[in-house]
Structures are given as C-alpha cells and as structure tokens.
Amino acid sequence: MLNIQPDLHLIGAADLDPKAARVLPVRQGAVPADCARAAAAAGFTGEAEKTLLLLDRPGGGVLLLLGIGEGARPEEAGAAAAAALCDQAQIAIDGRGLPRSLAVPIALGAALRAWAPPQHRQGKRASEPGLSETTRLDLLVDDAERPGRRWREAQATVEAVCLARALVAEPSNFLTPKAFATRLRALEDAGITVEILSGRALGAKGLGLLQAVGRGSVHPPQLAVLRWPGSLDQPPVCFVGKGITFDTGGISIKPADRMWEMRGDMAGAAACVGAMLALARRGSPAPAVAVLALAENMVDGDAYRPGDVIQGHAGLTVEIVDTDAEGRLVLADALSYAVSRFQPRAVVDLATLTYAVGVALGGEMAGVYGNDGLLAAHLAAAGVVVGERVWPLPVTERQREALASDIADIKQCITGRLVPDAALAAAFLRAFVGDTPWAHLDIGAVEAREEAEGRYAAGPTGFGVRLLDQLVATRYEDPDHP
C-alpha cells in the first residue's frame, strides 16, 4: 500500500513533542491572557476559522491560535490550521477542554488538508508554496487512553480518503491496471477479500467490453472484486468504479493539451477502494462489494475502432461510436457482472465519466442519475452530512431511444452539437442494471482541484469515499431496515 500521510495520533500531555507546532482552538472573546496583546494587535478575537501565528514565544516553538467562534465549521477550522502550518513537519492540536464532538472534527479537517501527493523525486524535495510538509498530526486530549468511536471513525476516514487520493495522484507508468490490482492485495490485512480476473478469465466471464477497451494496451485489463463480509445476513451493497489508469481516447484520440491529467481517470475506482477500507476499518456490519474495471485506453494496431460491434457481459451488443467514451463501456460490463453475481441490495457506480456534468454543476457537486428515487435521496442526504454534495439529474426514456442502433442492441453514444452526453451516458448504463436499485455518480468535475481550498489540498480530492461510507452507515447498517 502507498505511504499515506499524515499519521494521525491521539496523545496525552506526557507524549507531547515540544518541537511540534501547537494549535490552540480559541472561542470568540476567549483569547488566552499571555497572547492577548499580540491578538489585539492583529485583530484576532477567536472569530470562526481565523488563525493567528505566533513565533518565538516564551518557552519556544510555534503556536497557532485557531478561531472556533460562532458559526465555526470544525473540519474547515482544522483545515485552516493545517494550511497555516503547512511548512511544519509535526502539528499538535490542543483539544483539552473541548468535547470530542468538536476536537475530533478539527483534527480530521487538519489531516485531510495536510495530505500531500506521493513523491518520486531523487532526494528531498524543495519547499513549495501550499504543498504540505506535515507528516504527523497529534490531537492532545486529557483521556488519550479512551479513543472512542468518533476518533476511530476519524482515523478510518483519513486513511481511506488519503489512500484514494494517493492512488489518483500516481503516474500511470507506476499504476498500470495490473499494478493497481496488485496493490489491492494489501487490503486483505483489513479483512477485505480481493479477487482479480484478467486474461482469459475475462473472456470466460463474457466481459467483452472491458476487454475491447484494454486491447490496445500492452498492460492488459483487469477486473478487481473486493468483498467486505460485514455481520448482517443481508445481500451486499455494491460499488462499481471506473478504473481507466490512462486514457488517450484510443483511436478517437484526445488533444495533447492536458492529456497528462488522464492519469486520474480511475478516480471512481479509487473512491470505491477508499470506501471499502473505511467500512473495514470501522467494522461496518453491512456486507459490501466493490467491482473495479481497470484498463488503459491506448492506440494500437489491435485497438477497438469506431463502428465496431462488441458484445458485453449482459449479452447486449454495443455499436461503438467514439473510443473516447470508453468509461461507460467498462462500467457496463462491471455493472452487469456485479448485479448478476451478487444480486445486491443496491449498486452505486462512480466515474469520471463526462465533463459535461461539470458544465451543469461546476466543481461544487457531482451529478447523480439512477432508477431509484429513494437511493438518490439517501445519497444526497449523505453528501450533505460529509460535505460531498450531489445533485439529482434526469434519465429519460427519450435519451434511451436516442441510443437506438441500426446494427446492434444499443449505441454507445451519439455525436453532434448540444448533445446531453452526461445524461446519455447514464441512459446507456441503465440498460445494464435491470431492476436493481442503481445510482450513477458522475464525478468528472469534482475528482481534483487546481488549488487548495478548505479540507482539500491541491490535486485529487478523494470525492466519493466519505459519501459512500456515510450512505452505508445511515442506510444499510440497521438490521431492521430492509
């Protein structure tokens, strides 16, 4: 598994490292007396999410006053502290005197903001503005011997989100489909069963669409299946992730500009991996499965072509129109496989499927499509709780009719001006889930950020990890809630 930073620890006063930069949360109008003069000079009063950095104090070390006044959002406050101290290797948040319901989210927000991408430099990297150098984050409390549920869940969240981010940030020559699948074996230590299908096994299972997309690469496609048993005697909830580890567009090749960003075209699969780890770390009673379609979409003499007709796992034949619309093909096979094999209570797929959804919703939220209004509503509610918002968008019968083909059961997509591609992609996927409650999350505009903001460092966001974990926690862990 990737080295995931920062390490998050719960400590008592005896374990406080004097070299650590200390964060002191301050309520409105409650600035400590020994900091009052400096605070007054800077106009710091403890206002929500404001910070004041104090250097060379008596006793040495760095002290950051963190405002948690009226209206403060604990995770955002913690993120503000981590941003202010991004050049510090170790941060200690003084949570003594605060309820865990406040102290733990502050630490969680700080840890999420303090994440930095994996480095492949020779020697120590130079300091870069905004890139965190924090490798350890401590929460100082009076009763560190009693971690409690909130702390365990926060640790699970940090590990899971940072894992997803790190996977997305990896260069594609390090994270080929096979390398991705191999790294998943480390999840077995968390109690997750890992099964990998590749080569002839894909053909034997009828996964023709996944095979076609990966055919042009020297790195063959893989189907990864992750299983968390839970303890409830119920069918699993299923996550399906698009895992295109690099996307050239295939024969319908992309422009060169910003093609390097296509190493992150597996963010949906990464989010599913993170969500499964979160469930395992907190011991969720709900059974869960993740099916990940891993492939590279490359140009080659044997690459699939526009105009081809390919049969997938569901038995439907698909007319290929655009090889750069490969994500919906691999998802179709993965969805059909998941539904037929596991007969799940519900299935949610995540994919950087289209950037058309970003035109509609910007970078603030993901689009959610589906065939079950209740599932979409639960996803929307979960998104509000964890700050990963989604917005419901329609899938209509007319959109499905637009995919009618003269030579196959269904067209992959259509071309032209003002084509609602995000909706058409959802309409295509709907054909492969039958009557199973299903939701499709198009995360094409929220999987990464150009600049750091709030709980998000610049780069991959890990969007979807917390959303899926919260969905399971609120909807699928009650044994009396079918």
Short mmCIF file of C-alpha atoms in Angstrom, two decimals:
data_model
loop_
_atom_site.label_atom_id
_atom_site.label_comp_id
_atom_site.label_asym_id
_atom_site.label_seq_id
_atom_site.Cartn_x
_atom_site.Cartn_y
_atom_site.Cartn_z
CA MET A 1 0.00 0.00 0.00
CA LEU A 2 1.10 3.56 -0.59
CA ASN A 3 2.71 5.53 2.20
CA ILE A 4 -0.19 7.68 3.36
CA GLN A 5 0.38 10.90 5.25
CA PRO A 6 -0.13 12.42 7.66
CA ASP A 7 -0.05 9.95 10.53
CA LEU A 8 -2.86 10.77 12.95
CA HIS A 9 -2.40 10.15 16.69
CA LEU A 10 -4.34 10.69 19.92
CA ILE A 11 -1.95 11.68 22.72
CA GLY A 12 -1.80 12.85 26.31
CA ALA A 13 0.30 15.71 27.69
CA ALA A 14 3.19 13.37 28.54
CA ASP A 15 3.55 12.44 24.85
CA LEU A 16 3.52 15.98 23.50
CA ASP A 17 6.61 16.66 21.41
CA PRO A 18 7.96 20.12 22.27
CA LYS A 19 9.11 20.52 18.67
CA ALA A 20 5.57 20.17 17.34
CA ALA A 21 3.76 23.30 16.19
CA ARG A 22 0.82 23.67 18.59
CA VAL A 23 -2.70 24.67 17.59
CA LEU A 24 -4.81 26.24 20.33
CA PRO A 25 -8.54 26.47 19.49
CA VAL A 26 -9.97 29.73 20.85
CA ARG A 27 -13.62 30.58 21.32
CA GLN A 28 -14.86 34.05 20.47
CA GLY A 29 -13.59 36.57 23.03
CA ALA A 30 -11.62 33.96 24.98
CA VAL A 31 -8.06 34.69 23.87
CA PRO A 32 -5.54 33.44 26.50
CA ALA A 33 -4.07 36.23 28.62
CA ASP A 34 -0.49 35.54 27.54
CA CYS A 35 -1.50 36.02 23.90
CA ALA A 36 -3.89 38.92 24.40
CA ARG A 37 -1.52 41.72 23.37
CA ALA A 38 -0.44 40.02 20.14
CA ALA A 39 -4.04 39.05 19.37
CA ALA A 40 -5.28 42.58 19.90
CA ALA A 41 -2.57 43.96 17.64
CA ALA A 42 -3.58 41.53 14.88
CA GLY A 43 -7.31 41.94 15.41
CA PHE A 44 -7.74 38.27 16.33
CA THR A 45 -10.75 37.61 18.56
CA GLY A 46 -11.45 33.90 18.00
CA GLU A 47 -13.70 34.52 15.01
CA ALA A 48 -14.68 31.31 13.23
CA GLU A 49 -11.87 29.71 11.18
CA LYS A 50 -9.48 32.66 11.54
CA THR A 51 -5.89 32.00 12.58
CA LEU A 52 -3.04 33.87 14.21
CA LEU A 53 0.51 32.52 14.03
CA LEU A 54 2.76 33.37 16.98
CA LEU A 55 6.52 32.72 16.75
CA ASP A 56 9.36 32.77 19.28
CA ARG A 57 7.09 32.66 22.30
CA PRO A 58 8.50 32.20 25.79
CA GLY A 59 9.33 28.51 26.05
CA GLY A 60 9.98 28.31 22.30
CA GLY A 61 8.07 26.69 19.48
CA VAL A 62 5.29 27.77 17.18
CA LEU A 63 1.77 28.49 18.43
CA LEU A 64 -1.24 28.97 16.19
CA LEU A 65 -4.43 30.44 17.61
CA LEU A 66 -7.42 28.96 15.81
CA GLY A 67 -10.77 30.69 15.97
CA ILE A 68 -13.73 28.44 16.75
CA GLY A 69 -16.23 31.19 17.47
CA GLU A 70 -19.88 31.32 16.50
CA GLY A 71 -20.63 29.54 13.24
CA ALA A 72 -17.34 27.68 13.07
CA ARG A 73 -17.29 24.52 10.98
CA PRO A 74 -14.90 22.23 12.86
CA GLU A 75 -13.42 20.43 9.84
CA GLU A 76 -12.92 23.71 7.97
CA ALA A 77 -11.33 25.24 11.06
CA GLY A 78 -8.90 22.33 11.28
CA ALA A 79 -8.12 22.69 7.60
CA ALA A 80 -7.35 26.39 8.10
CA ALA A 81 -4.89 25.47 10.84
CA ALA A 82 -3.15 22.87 8.67
CA ALA A 83 -2.91 25.35 5.80
CA ALA A 84 -1.33 27.97 8.06
CA LEU A 85 1.21 25.42 9.31
CA CYS A 86 1.89 23.60 6.04
CA ASP A 87 5.66 24.08 6.48
CA GLN A 88 5.65 22.26 9.82
CA ALA A 89 6.54 18.56 9.93
CA GLN A 90 4.53 17.92 13.09
CA ILE A 91 1.36 19.58 14.35
CA ALA A 92 -0.33 19.08 17.72
CA ILE A 93 -3.91 20.30 18.16
CA ASP A 94 -4.72 21.07 21.79
CA GLY A 95 -8.15 19.55 22.27
CA ARG A 96 -8.08 19.64 26.07
CA GLY A 97 -11.24 21.18 27.41
CA LEU A 98 -13.12 20.63 24.17
CA PRO A 99 -15.80 17.98 23.67
CA ARG A 100 -14.73 15.16 21.36
CA SER A 101 -17.57 16.16 19.03
CA LEU A 102 -15.59 19.36 18.36
CA ALA A 103 -11.97 18.33 18.83
CA VAL A 104 -12.05 15.25 16.59
CA PRO A 105 -13.56 17.01 13.54
CA ILE A 106 -10.94 19.75 13.90
CA ALA A 107 -8.21 17.10 13.76
CA LEU A 108 -9.95 15.35 10.86
CA GLY A 109 -10.14 18.53 8.80
CA ALA A 110 -6.49 19.30 9.53
CA ALA A 111 -5.37 15.82 8.48
CA LEU A 112 -7.31 15.94 5.22
CA ARG A 113 -5.82 19.34 4.30
CA ALA A 114 -2.30 18.25 5.32
CA TRP A 115 -2.23 15.43 2.76
CA ALA A 116 0.41 15.72 0.05
CA PRO A 117 0.76 13.59 -3.10
CA PRO A 118 3.29 10.75 -3.38
CA GLN A 119 6.73 11.95 -4.43
CA HIS A 120 9.04 10.37 -6.98
CA ARG A 121 11.91 12.83 -6.59
CA GLN A 122 15.53 11.95 -6.01
CA GLY A 123 16.45 13.34 -2.62
CA LYS A 124 14.45 15.77 -0.51
CA ARG A 125 12.01 17.93 -2.41
CA ALA A 126 12.28 21.68 -2.20
CA SER A 127 9.61 23.50 -0.23
CA GLU A 128 6.72 24.51 -2.46
CA PRO A 129 4.06 27.06 -1.56
CA GLY A 130 0.86 25.36 -0.44
CA LEU A 131 2.30 21.81 -0.53
CA SER A 132 2.12 20.42 2.97
CA GLU A 133 5.25 19.12 4.66
CA THR A 134 3.28 17.79 7.63
CA THR A 135 3.88 14.08 8.25
CA ARG A 136 2.39 13.73 11.73
CA LEU A 137 -0.68 15.25 13.34
CA ASP A 138 -1.49 14.77 17.03
CA LEU A 139 -4.69 15.51 18.92
CA LEU A 140 -3.85 16.33 22.54
CA VAL A 141 -6.58 15.30 24.99
CA ASP A 142 -6.97 14.65 28.69
CA ASP A 143 -8.01 10.99 28.30
CA ALA A 144 -5.98 9.59 25.42
CA GLU A 145 -6.43 6.07 26.77
CA ARG A 146 -10.11 6.28 25.73
CA PRO A 147 -10.12 6.85 21.98
CA GLY A 148 -13.87 6.38 21.48
CA ARG A 149 -15.98 5.84 18.37
CA ARG A 150 -15.52 9.32 16.93
CA TRP A 151 -11.75 9.01 16.95
CA ARG A 152 -11.73 5.55 15.39
CA GLU A 153 -14.05 6.72 12.63
CA ALA A 154 -11.90 9.80 12.01
CA GLN A 155 -8.80 7.64 11.67
CA ALA A 156 -10.65 5.38 9.24
CA THR A 157 -11.77 8.39 7.20
CA VAL A 158 -8.29 9.90 6.97
CA GLU A 159 -6.70 6.62 5.93
CA ALA A 160 -9.40 5.85 3.38
CA VAL A 161 -9.57 9.30 1.77
CA CYS A 162 -5.80 9.69 1.64
CA LEU A 163 -5.46 6.25 0.06
CA ALA A 164 -7.92 7.20 -2.68
CA ARG A 165 -6.13 10.50 -3.28
CA ALA A 166 -2.73 8.83 -3.42
CA LEU A 167 -3.93 6.28 -5.97
CA VAL A 168 -5.32 9.01 -8.22
CA ALA A 169 -2.11 11.03 -7.94
CA GLU A 170 0.13 8.17 -9.02
CA PRO A 171 1.65 8.41 -12.52
CA SER A 172 0.22 5.91 -14.96
CA ASN A 173 3.54 4.18 -15.52
CA PHE A 174 3.52 3.34 -11.79
CA LEU A 175 -0.18 2.47 -11.68
CA THR A 176 -0.94 0.23 -14.64
CA PRO A 177 -4.08 -1.93 -14.43
CA LYS A 178 -2.04 -4.85 -13.12
CA ALA A 179 -0.12 -2.68 -10.65
CA PHE A 180 -3.40 -1.25 -9.38
CA ALA A 181 -4.80 -4.75 -8.90
CA THR A 182 -1.61 -5.88 -7.14
CA ARG A 183 -1.75 -3.00 -4.68
CA LEU A 184 -5.25 -4.02 -3.70
CA ARG A 185 -3.85 -7.17 -2.09
CA ALA A 186 -2.79 -5.06 0.88
CA LEU A 187 -6.50 -4.61 1.73
CA GLU A 188 -6.58 -8.24 2.80
CA ASP A 189 -4.87 -7.17 6.01
CA ALA A 190 -8.02 -5.17 6.80
CA GLY A 191 -10.27 -8.21 6.33
CA ILE A 192 -11.27 -7.46 2.74
CA THR A 193 -11.27 -10.36 0.28
CA VAL A 194 -9.55 -9.48 -3.01
CA GLU A 195 -10.23 -11.34 -6.26
CA ILE A 196 -8.60 -10.41 -9.58
CA LEU A 197 -9.79 -11.54 -13.01
CA SER A 198 -7.54 -11.00 -16.02
CA GLY A 199 -6.55 -12.54 -19.34
CA ARG A 200 -8.66 -15.49 -20.43
CA ALA A 201 -10.77 -15.26 -17.29
CA LEU A 202 -12.30 -12.01 -18.58
CA GLY A 203 -13.29 -13.71 -21.82
CA ALA A 204 -14.66 -16.70 -19.95
CA LYS A 205 -16.91 -14.39 -17.94
CA GLY A 206 -18.10 -12.60 -21.07
CA LEU A 207 -16.52 -9.25 -20.22
CA GLY A 208 -16.09 -8.30 -23.85
CA LEU A 209 -16.47 -4.53 -23.43
CA LEU A 210 -13.75 -4.33 -20.79
CA GLN A 211 -11.50 -6.49 -22.96
CA ALA A 212 -12.10 -4.30 -26.00
CA VAL A 213 -11.19 -1.07 -24.22
CA GLY A 214 -7.96 -2.57 -22.89
CA ARG A 215 -7.00 -4.36 -26.09
CA GLY A 216 -4.79 -1.58 -27.42
CA SER A 217 -2.50 -1.52 -24.38
CA VAL A 218 0.48 -3.69 -23.51
CA HIS A 219 -0.93 -3.61 -19.97
CA PRO A 220 -3.96 -5.93 -20.11
CA PRO A 221 -7.24 -5.07 -18.38
CA GLN A 222 -8.23 -6.45 -15.00
CA LEU A 223 -11.48 -6.81 -13.08
CA ALA A 224 -10.96 -6.47 -9.33
CA VAL A 225 -13.59 -7.64 -6.85
CA LEU A 226 -13.36 -6.52 -3.22
CA ARG A 227 -15.62 -8.07 -0.58
CA TRP A 228 -16.30 -6.98 2.98
CA PRO A 229 -18.39 -9.64 4.78
CA GLY A 230 -19.97 -7.49 7.46
CA SER A 231 -22.13 -9.29 10.01
CA LEU A 232 -25.69 -8.79 8.78
CA ASP A 233 -27.45 -11.61 6.97
CA GLN A 234 -28.39 -9.46 4.01
CA PRO A 235 -27.30 -9.02 0.39
CA PRO A 236 -24.40 -6.63 -0.06
CA VAL A 237 -24.48 -3.05 -1.18
CA CYS A 238 -22.28 -2.79 -4.24
CA PHE A 239 -19.92 -0.09 -5.50
CA VAL A 240 -18.70 -0.12 -9.10
CA GLY A 241 -15.75 2.00 -10.15
CA LYS A 242 -14.33 3.13 -13.46
CA GLY A 243 -10.60 2.46 -13.34
CA ILE A 244 -9.06 3.77 -16.56
CA THR A 245 -5.47 4.17 -15.42
CA PHE A 246 -4.67 6.24 -18.51
CA ASP A 247 -6.94 7.45 -21.27
CA THR A 248 -5.53 8.59 -24.62
CA GLY A 249 -9.00 8.46 -26.11
CA GLY A 250 -7.96 5.48 -28.21
CA ILE A 251 -8.37 5.90 -31.96
CA SER A 252 -10.68 8.85 -31.24
CA ILE A 253 -7.57 10.37 -29.72
CA LYS A 254 -7.68 13.31 -27.32
CA PRO A 255 -5.87 16.61 -27.93
CA ALA A 256 -2.42 16.77 -26.37
CA ASP A 257 -3.30 19.71 -24.11
CA ARG A 258 -3.83 18.49 -20.55
CA MET A 259 -3.82 14.84 -21.60
CA TRP A 260 -1.48 14.24 -18.67
CA GLU A 261 -4.49 14.67 -16.38
CA MET A 262 -5.89 11.41 -17.73
CA ARG A 263 -3.75 9.51 -15.25
CA GLY A 264 -6.60 10.38 -12.86
CA ASP A 265 -9.31 8.73 -14.96
CA MET A 266 -9.50 5.97 -12.37
CA ALA A 267 -10.76 8.26 -9.58
CA GLY A 268 -14.07 6.40 -9.42
CA ALA A 269 -12.33 3.09 -8.75
CA ALA A 270 -10.04 4.76 -6.21
CA ALA A 271 -13.05 6.14 -4.33
CA CYS A 272 -14.57 2.66 -4.19
CA VAL A 273 -11.30 1.30 -2.77
CA GLY A 274 -11.24 4.00 -0.12
CA ALA A 275 -14.87 3.41 0.81
CA MET A 276 -14.28 -0.32 1.26
CA LEU A 277 -11.29 0.40 3.50
CA ALA A 278 -13.36 2.84 5.56
CA LEU A 279 -16.08 0.20 6.09
CA ALA A 280 -13.50 -2.36 7.13
CA ARG A 281 -11.59 -0.06 9.48
CA ARG A 282 -14.70 0.91 11.39
CA GLY A 283 -16.09 -2.63 11.34
CA SER A 284 -19.29 -1.90 9.47
CA PRO A 285 -21.93 -4.61 9.95
CA ALA A 286 -23.15 -4.13 6.38
CA PRO A 287 -21.85 -6.55 3.73
CA ALA A 288 -20.33 -4.67 0.81
CA VAL A 289 -18.74 -5.43 -2.56
CA ALA A 290 -16.71 -3.26 -4.93
CA VAL A 291 -16.21 -4.19 -8.58
CA LEU A 292 -13.47 -2.24 -10.32
CA ALA A 293 -12.99 -2.20 -14.08
CA LEU A 294 -9.27 -1.48 -14.65
CA ALA A 295 -7.85 -0.78 -18.11
CA GLU A 296 -5.73 1.55 -20.23
CA ASN A 297 -7.35 3.10 -23.29
CA MET A 298 -4.47 3.24 -25.78
CA VAL A 299 -3.84 3.47 -29.53
CA ASP A 300 -2.53 0.32 -31.22
CA GLY A 301 -2.99 -1.78 -34.33
CA ASP A 302 -5.33 -4.04 -32.35
CA ALA A 303 -7.25 -1.24 -30.62
CA TYR A 304 -11.03 -1.26 -30.91
CA ARG A 305 -12.48 1.09 -33.51
CA PRO A 306 -15.45 3.41 -34.08
CA GLY A 307 -18.01 1.32 -35.94
CA ASP A 308 -17.15 -1.94 -34.19
CA VAL A 309 -19.92 -4.00 -32.62
CA ILE A 310 -18.95 -5.69 -29.35
CA GLN A 311 -20.90 -7.98 -27.05
CA GLY A 312 -20.62 -7.41 -23.32
CA HIS A 313 -21.35 -9.36 -20.16
CA ALA A 314 -25.08 -8.64 -20.26
CA GLY A 315 -25.31 -10.25 -23.69
CA LEU A 316 -26.22 -6.96 -25.39
CA THR A 317 -24.27 -5.91 -28.46
CA VAL A 318 -22.93 -2.35 -28.48
CA GLU A 319 -22.18 -0.20 -31.51
CA ILE A 320 -19.00 1.77 -30.87
CA VAL A 321 -19.23 5.42 -31.93
CA ASP A 322 -16.38 7.08 -30.05
CA THR A 323 -13.47 5.21 -28.47
CA ASP A 324 -13.01 8.17 -26.11
CA ALA A 325 -16.31 7.24 -24.47
CA GLU A 326 -14.69 4.11 -23.06
CA GLY A 327 -15.72 4.64 -19.45
CA ARG A 328 -19.34 3.72 -20.00
CA LEU A 329 -18.22 0.51 -21.74
CA VAL A 330 -16.10 -0.80 -18.87
CA LEU A 331 -18.76 0.28 -16.38
CA ALA A 332 -21.45 -1.56 -18.34
CA ASP A 333 -19.57 -4.84 -18.02
CA ALA A 334 -18.75 -4.23 -14.36
CA LEU A 335 -22.34 -3.30 -13.52
CA SER A 336 -23.77 -6.33 -15.30
CA TYR A 337 -21.24 -8.60 -13.61
CA ALA A 338 -21.95 -7.13 -10.16
CA VAL A 339 -25.72 -7.35 -10.49
CA SER A 340 -25.79 -10.91 -11.83
CA ARG A 341 -23.19 -12.33 -9.46
CA PHE A 342 -24.03 -10.60 -6.17
CA GLN A 343 -27.70 -9.61 -6.53
CA PRO A 344 -27.01 -6.55 -4.37
CA ARG A 345 -29.47 -4.51 -2.32
CA ALA A 346 -28.32 -1.51 -4.32
CA VAL A 347 -25.50 -0.61 -6.66
CA VAL A 348 -23.75 2.75 -6.92
CA ASP A 349 -21.21 3.42 -9.65
CA LEU A 350 -18.64 6.24 -9.60
CA ALA A 351 -16.81 7.52 -12.63
CA THR A 352 -15.05 10.50 -14.11
CA LEU A 353 -17.38 9.77 -16.97
CA THR A 354 -18.07 13.12 -18.60
CA TYR A 355 -17.04 16.70 -18.13
CA ALA A 356 -20.44 17.72 -19.45
CA VAL A 357 -21.74 17.33 -15.91
CA GLY A 358 -19.26 19.99 -14.82
CA VAL A 359 -20.81 22.45 -17.26
CA ALA A 360 -24.13 21.98 -15.47
CA LEU A 361 -22.92 21.81 -11.88
CA GLY A 362 -19.44 23.33 -11.88
CA GLY A 363 -16.91 21.92 -9.45
CA GLU A 364 -19.22 22.13 -6.44
CA MET A 365 -21.06 18.84 -6.65
CA ALA A 366 -21.38 15.59 -8.57
CA GLY A 367 -24.33 14.63 -10.71
CA VAL A 368 -26.40 11.65 -9.62
CA TYR A 369 -28.56 9.69 -12.03
CA GLY A 370 -30.45 6.50 -11.37
CA ASN A 371 -33.57 4.39 -11.42
CA ASP A 372 -34.48 4.67 -7.72
CA GLY A 373 -35.52 7.99 -6.20
CA LEU A 374 -35.07 6.80 -2.63
CA LEU A 375 -31.46 5.74 -3.24
CA ALA A 376 -30.71 9.09 -4.87
CA ALA A 377 -32.27 10.89 -1.91
CA HIS A 378 -30.18 8.89 0.56
CA LEU A 379 -27.04 9.75 -1.42
CA ALA A 380 -27.95 13.43 -1.43
CA ALA A 381 -28.55 13.37 2.34
CA ALA A 382 -25.26 11.56 2.97
CA GLY A 383 -23.46 14.11 0.81
CA VAL A 384 -24.76 16.98 2.91
CA VAL A 385 -23.52 15.31 6.11
CA VAL A 386 -19.94 14.82 4.88
CA GLY A 387 -19.66 17.79 2.55
CA GLU A 388 -19.59 15.79 -0.70
CA ARG A 389 -22.73 17.14 -2.30
CA VAL A 390 -24.58 15.58 -5.22
CA TRP A 391 -27.41 16.87 -7.36
CA PRO A 392 -30.07 14.63 -8.97
CA LEU A 393 -30.30 14.79 -12.76
CA PRO A 394 -32.82 13.00 -15.01
CA VAL A 395 -32.54 9.91 -17.16
CA THR A 396 -35.43 9.87 -19.62
CA GLU A 397 -36.90 7.34 -22.00
CA ARG A 398 -36.20 9.71 -24.86
CA GLN A 399 -32.50 9.60 -24.02
CA ARG A 400 -32.58 5.82 -24.15
CA GLU A 401 -34.35 5.95 -27.51
CA ALA A 402 -31.60 8.24 -28.82
CA LEU A 403 -29.17 5.34 -28.38
CA ALA A 404 -31.03 3.07 -30.78
CA SER A 405 -28.69 1.40 -33.27
CA ASP A 406 -29.32 0.06 -36.76
CA ILE A 407 -26.79 -2.76 -36.35
CA ALA A 408 -26.60 -3.53 -32.60
CA ASP A 409 -28.74 -3.65 -29.50
CA ILE A 410 -27.60 -0.22 -28.36
CA LYS A 411 -25.28 2.60 -29.36
CA GLN A 412 -22.51 3.56 -27.00
CA CYS A 413 -23.17 7.30 -27.51
CA ILE A 414 -24.18 9.83 -30.13
CA THR A 415 -22.39 12.84 -31.57
CA GLY A 416 -23.43 16.33 -32.57
CA ARG A 417 -23.99 19.79 -31.12
CA LEU A 418 -25.75 20.27 -27.79
CA VAL A 419 -25.70 16.55 -27.04
CA PRO A 420 -26.53 15.88 -23.35
CA ASP A 421 -23.64 13.45 -23.03
CA ALA A 422 -23.75 13.01 -19.25
CA ALA A 423 -27.43 12.07 -19.39
CA LEU A 424 -26.92 9.81 -22.41
CA ALA A 425 -24.09 8.02 -20.61
CA ALA A 426 -26.44 7.39 -17.68
CA ALA A 427 -29.15 6.18 -20.05
CA PHE A 428 -26.65 3.76 -21.58
CA LEU A 429 -25.61 2.39 -18.18
CA ARG A 430 -29.21 1.95 -17.09
CA ALA A 431 -29.59 -0.77 -19.71
CA PHE A 432 -27.14 -2.98 -17.79
CA VAL A 433 -28.59 -2.98 -14.24
CA GLY A 434 -32.07 -4.41 -14.76
CA ASP A 435 -34.42 -3.66 -11.85
CA THR A 436 -31.68 -3.41 -9.21
CA PRO A 437 -31.80 -0.07 -7.35
CA TRP A 438 -28.99 1.86 -9.01
CA ALA A 439 -27.32 5.25 -8.86
CA HIS A 440 -24.64 6.63 -11.15
CA LEU A 441 -22.33 9.33 -9.79
CA ASP A 442 -20.59 11.36 -12.46
CA ILE A 443 -17.62 12.88 -10.60
CA GLY A 444 -15.98 14.34 -13.70
CA ALA A 445 -15.71 17.85 -12.24
CA VAL A 446 -15.06 17.14 -8.55
CA GLU A 447 -12.33 14.49 -8.51
CA ALA A 448 -9.49 17.04 -8.38
CA ARG A 449 -8.81 20.70 -7.60
CA GLU A 450 -6.41 23.09 -9.24
CA GLU A 451 -5.78 24.92 -5.95
CA ALA A 452 -6.02 24.01 -2.28
CA GLU A 453 -9.25 25.03 -0.62
CA GLY A 454 -10.81 24.09 2.71
CA ARG A 455 -10.26 20.42 3.52
CA TYR A 456 -8.82 19.79 0.06
CA ALA A 457 -5.16 20.02 -0.82
CA ALA A 458 -4.43 20.84 -4.45
CA GLY A 459 -4.79 17.71 -6.56
CA PRO A 460 -7.06 14.67 -6.10
CA THR A 461 -9.94 15.14 -3.65
CA GLY A 462 -10.90 11.54 -2.87
CA PHE A 463 -14.50 12.57 -3.60
CA GLY A 464 -16.90 9.70 -3.02
CA VAL A 465 -15.07 7.88 -0.23
CA ARG A 466 -16.90 9.62 2.60
CA LEU A 467 -20.12 9.78 0.61
CA LEU A 468 -20.30 6.01 0.16
CA ASP A 469 -19.24 5.32 3.73
CA GLN A 470 -21.92 7.67 5.06
CA LEU A 471 -24.54 6.15 2.76
CA VAL A 472 -23.82 2.70 4.16
CA ALA A 473 -23.74 3.98 7.76
CA THR A 474 -27.13 5.68 7.54
CA ARG A 475 -28.98 3.34 5.19
CA TYR A 476 -27.58 -0.18 5.27
CA GLU A 477 -26.35 -0.94 8.79
CA ASP A 478 -29.74 -1.26 10.51
CA PRO A 479 -30.72 -4.94 10.61
CA ASP A 480 -34.41 -3.95 10.78
CA HIS A 481 -34.21 -1.67 7.73
CA PRO A 482 -34.61 -3.78 4.59
#
